[in-house]
Short mmCIF file of C-alpha atoms in Angstrom, two decimals:
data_model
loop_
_atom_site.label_atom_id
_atom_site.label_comp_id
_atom_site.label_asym_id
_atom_site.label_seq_id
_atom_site.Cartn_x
_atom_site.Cartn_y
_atom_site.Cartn_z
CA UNK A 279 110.59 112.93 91.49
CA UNK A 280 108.43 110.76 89.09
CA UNK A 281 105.37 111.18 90.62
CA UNK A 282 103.27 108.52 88.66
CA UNK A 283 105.79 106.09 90.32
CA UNK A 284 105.08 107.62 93.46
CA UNK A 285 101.58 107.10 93.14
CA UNK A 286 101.87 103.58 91.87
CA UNK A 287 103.99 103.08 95.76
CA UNK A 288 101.23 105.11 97.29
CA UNK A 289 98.56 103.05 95.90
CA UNK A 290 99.63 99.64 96.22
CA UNK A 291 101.24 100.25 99.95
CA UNK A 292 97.79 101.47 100.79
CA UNK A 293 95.87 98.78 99.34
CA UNK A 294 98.38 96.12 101.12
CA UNK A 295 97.85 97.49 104.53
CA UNK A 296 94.15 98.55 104.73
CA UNK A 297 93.50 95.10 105.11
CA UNK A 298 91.60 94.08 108.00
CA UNK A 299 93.95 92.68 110.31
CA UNK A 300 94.93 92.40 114.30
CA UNK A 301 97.23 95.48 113.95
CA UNK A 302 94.47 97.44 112.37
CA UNK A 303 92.57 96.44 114.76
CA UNK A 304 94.30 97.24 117.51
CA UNK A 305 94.68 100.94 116.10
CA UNK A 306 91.17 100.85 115.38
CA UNK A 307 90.57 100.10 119.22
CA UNK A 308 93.39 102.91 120.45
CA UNK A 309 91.37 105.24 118.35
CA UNK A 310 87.89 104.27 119.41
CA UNK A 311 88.89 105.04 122.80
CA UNK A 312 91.71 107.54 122.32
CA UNK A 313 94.14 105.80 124.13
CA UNK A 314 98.30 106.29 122.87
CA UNK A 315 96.97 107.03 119.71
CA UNK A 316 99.54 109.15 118.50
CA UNK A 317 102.44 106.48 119.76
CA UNK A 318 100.42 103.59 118.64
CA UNK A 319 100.09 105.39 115.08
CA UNK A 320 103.64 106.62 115.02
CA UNK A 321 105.05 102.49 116.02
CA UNK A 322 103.20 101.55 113.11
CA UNK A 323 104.13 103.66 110.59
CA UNK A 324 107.68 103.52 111.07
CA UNK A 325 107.98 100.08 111.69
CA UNK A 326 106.66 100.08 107.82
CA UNK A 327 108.96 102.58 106.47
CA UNK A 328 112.05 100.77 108.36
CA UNK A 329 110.62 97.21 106.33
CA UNK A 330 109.36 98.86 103.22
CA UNK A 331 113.05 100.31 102.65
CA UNK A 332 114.68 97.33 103.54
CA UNK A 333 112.27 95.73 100.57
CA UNK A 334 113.13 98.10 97.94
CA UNK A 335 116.99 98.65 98.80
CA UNK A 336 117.61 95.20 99.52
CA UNK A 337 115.42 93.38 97.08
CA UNK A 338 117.16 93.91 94.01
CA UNK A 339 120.34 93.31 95.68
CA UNK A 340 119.03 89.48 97.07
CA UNK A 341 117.79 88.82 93.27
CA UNK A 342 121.37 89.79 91.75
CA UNK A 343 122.95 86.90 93.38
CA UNK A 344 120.16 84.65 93.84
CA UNK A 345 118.31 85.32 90.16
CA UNK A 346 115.68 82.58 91.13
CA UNK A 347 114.77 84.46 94.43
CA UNK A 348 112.58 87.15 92.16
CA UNK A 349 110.52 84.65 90.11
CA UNK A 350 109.81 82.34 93.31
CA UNK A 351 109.07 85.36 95.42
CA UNK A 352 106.56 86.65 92.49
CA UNK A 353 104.76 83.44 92.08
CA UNK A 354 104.42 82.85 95.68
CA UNK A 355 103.62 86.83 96.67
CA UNK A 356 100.88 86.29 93.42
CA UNK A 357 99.15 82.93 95.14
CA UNK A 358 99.50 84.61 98.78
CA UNK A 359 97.43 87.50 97.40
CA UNK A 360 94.38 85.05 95.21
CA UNK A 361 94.54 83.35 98.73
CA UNK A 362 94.12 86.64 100.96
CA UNK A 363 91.86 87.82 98.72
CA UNK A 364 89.76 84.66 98.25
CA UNK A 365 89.90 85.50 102.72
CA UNK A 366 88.91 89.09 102.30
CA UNK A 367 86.13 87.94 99.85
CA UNK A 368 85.12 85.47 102.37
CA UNK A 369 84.60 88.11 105.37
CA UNK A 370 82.56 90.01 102.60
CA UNK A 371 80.13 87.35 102.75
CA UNK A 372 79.52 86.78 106.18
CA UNK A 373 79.48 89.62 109.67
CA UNK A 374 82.39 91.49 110.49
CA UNK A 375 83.20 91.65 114.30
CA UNK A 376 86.15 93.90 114.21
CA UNK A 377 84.43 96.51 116.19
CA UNK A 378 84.80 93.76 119.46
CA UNK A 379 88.18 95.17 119.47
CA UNK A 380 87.22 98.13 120.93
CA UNK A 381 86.32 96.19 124.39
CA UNK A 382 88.66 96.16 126.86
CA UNK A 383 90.68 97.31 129.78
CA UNK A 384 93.02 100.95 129.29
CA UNK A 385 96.40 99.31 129.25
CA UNK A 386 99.53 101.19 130.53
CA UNK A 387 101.79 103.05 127.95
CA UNK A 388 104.37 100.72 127.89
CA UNK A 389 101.99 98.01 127.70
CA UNK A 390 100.24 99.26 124.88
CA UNK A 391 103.55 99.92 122.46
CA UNK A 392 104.83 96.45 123.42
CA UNK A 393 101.68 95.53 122.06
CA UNK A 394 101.48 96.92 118.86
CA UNK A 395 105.11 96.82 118.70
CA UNK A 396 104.82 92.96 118.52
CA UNK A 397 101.97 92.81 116.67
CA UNK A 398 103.80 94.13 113.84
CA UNK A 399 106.80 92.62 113.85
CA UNK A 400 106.07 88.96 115.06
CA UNK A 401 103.34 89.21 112.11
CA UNK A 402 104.97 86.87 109.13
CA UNK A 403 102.11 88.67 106.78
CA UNK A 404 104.33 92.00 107.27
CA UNK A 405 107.73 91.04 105.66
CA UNK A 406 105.47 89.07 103.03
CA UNK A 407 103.38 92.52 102.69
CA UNK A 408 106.46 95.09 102.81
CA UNK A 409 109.92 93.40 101.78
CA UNK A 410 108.52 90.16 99.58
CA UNK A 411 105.60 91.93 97.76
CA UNK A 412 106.91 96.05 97.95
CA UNK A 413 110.62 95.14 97.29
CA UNK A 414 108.99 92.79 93.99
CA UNK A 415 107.15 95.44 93.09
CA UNK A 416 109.72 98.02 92.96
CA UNK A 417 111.99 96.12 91.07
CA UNK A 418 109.22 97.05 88.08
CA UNK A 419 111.05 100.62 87.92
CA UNK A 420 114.56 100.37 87.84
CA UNK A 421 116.58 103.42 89.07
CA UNK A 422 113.08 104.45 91.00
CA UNK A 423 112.70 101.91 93.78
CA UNK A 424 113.48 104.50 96.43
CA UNK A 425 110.58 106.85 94.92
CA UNK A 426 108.37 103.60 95.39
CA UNK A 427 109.40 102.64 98.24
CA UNK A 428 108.90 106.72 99.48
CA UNK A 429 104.97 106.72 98.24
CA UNK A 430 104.39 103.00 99.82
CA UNK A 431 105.79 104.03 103.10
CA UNK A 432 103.69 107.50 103.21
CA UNK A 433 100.63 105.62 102.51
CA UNK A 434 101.49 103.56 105.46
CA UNK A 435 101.59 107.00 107.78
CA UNK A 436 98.45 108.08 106.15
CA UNK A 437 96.45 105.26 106.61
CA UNK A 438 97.65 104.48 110.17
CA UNK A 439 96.95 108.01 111.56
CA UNK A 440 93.67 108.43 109.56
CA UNK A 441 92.05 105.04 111.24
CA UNK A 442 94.02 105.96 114.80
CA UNK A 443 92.13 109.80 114.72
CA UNK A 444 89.51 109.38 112.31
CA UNK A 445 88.40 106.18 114.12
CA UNK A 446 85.71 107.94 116.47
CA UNK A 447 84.47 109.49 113.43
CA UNK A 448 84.16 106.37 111.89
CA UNK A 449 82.45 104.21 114.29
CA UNK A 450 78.83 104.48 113.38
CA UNK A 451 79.83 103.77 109.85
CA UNK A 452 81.52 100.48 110.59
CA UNK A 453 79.13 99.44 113.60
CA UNK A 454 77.32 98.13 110.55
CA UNK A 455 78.93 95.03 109.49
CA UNK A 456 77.47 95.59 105.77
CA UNK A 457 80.32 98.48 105.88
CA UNK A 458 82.96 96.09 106.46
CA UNK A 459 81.71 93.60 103.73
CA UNK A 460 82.12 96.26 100.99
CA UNK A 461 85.28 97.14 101.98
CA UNK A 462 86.67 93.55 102.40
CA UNK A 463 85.42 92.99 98.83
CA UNK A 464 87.08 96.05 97.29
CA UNK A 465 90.17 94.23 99.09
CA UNK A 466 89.64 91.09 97.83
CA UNK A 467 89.35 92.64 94.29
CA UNK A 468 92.32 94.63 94.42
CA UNK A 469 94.39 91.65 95.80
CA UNK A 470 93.42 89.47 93.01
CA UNK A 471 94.46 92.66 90.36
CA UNK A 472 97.70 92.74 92.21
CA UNK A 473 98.23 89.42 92.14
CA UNK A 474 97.72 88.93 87.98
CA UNK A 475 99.68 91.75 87.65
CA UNK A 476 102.87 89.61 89.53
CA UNK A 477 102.17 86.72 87.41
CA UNK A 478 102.18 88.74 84.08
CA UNK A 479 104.97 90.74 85.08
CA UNK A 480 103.25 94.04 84.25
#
């Protein structure tokens, strides 16, 4: 295994999905109240490996018989991410009020995995985040997408189960919304890096 590509997967799948969003949100919330957290956690994480694999198997594939797929999909993954981060760098400036997801009712089982269930899948930002922007990436090292694809997808796992259990550990950190604005700017930063690296074709 080349385990610099591995990293590169790890690294860039991480920085994608740490991004504050509803589903990390909603994990945030199971794991400030330690409820499903290992089923919410799981749903997540394989819903990414099942859509990361699909972008780095497929990807290369769509491009071979559509060879203007790649350079559209780069320029418009590269102006997604100066927009998202241009968003992140915007909810650096100003409170975060992620923690509100915490409020709420204890839902049912079934209730809860329908729940994060569709708020992964019925999110377009996922496919852009995992197939578009993962599969793009991967095509960067031919013969090694699957090695990519392998470090972006345990990132995913990682991240997912470290906010679902390390949540409680976590919450008097982020019940200070100065927390959250350093961490949306090291997203917003990143973003932009990812994105000029698209556009240069590095």
């Amino acid at each position: 295994m080349d385990f610099s590509v591995y990293f590169t997967g790890f690294t860039m799948g991480l920085t994608l999905i740490m991004a504050i969003g509803a589903q990390n949100a909603f994990v945030l919330r199971q794991g400030l109240r330690g409820d499903h957290v290992f089923a919410v956690c799981l749903a997540c994480a394989l819903s990414d490996a099942i859509l990361i694999t699909v972008g780095v198997t497929a990807f290369r594939q769509i491009a071979t018989v559509m060879p203007a797929i790649e350079p559209a999909m780069r320029y418009a993954g590269a102006a997604f991410l100066v927009w998202y981060g241009a968003k992140s760098l915007q909810s650096a400036l100003r409170s975060s009020e992620v923690l509100a997801a915490a409020s709420g009712t204890v839902a049912p089982f079934a209730t809860t995995l329908l729940t994060c269930v569709a708020l992964t899948w019925l999110n377009p930002h996922v496919y852009l985040d995992t197939v578009v922007l993962l599969g793009t990436i991967s095509t960067q090292f031919p013969d090694k997408e699957a090695v990519f694809g392998a470090g972006a997808a345990t990132a995913s796992g990682v991240f997912f189960f470290s906010l679902g259990y390390g949540a409680r550990l976590l919450r008097p950190v982020f019940a200070n919304p100065f927390a959250w604005r350093i961490l949306e700017g090291i997203i917003a930063l990143v973003m932009w890096l990812i994105a000029l690296t698209l556009l240069t074709g590095g």
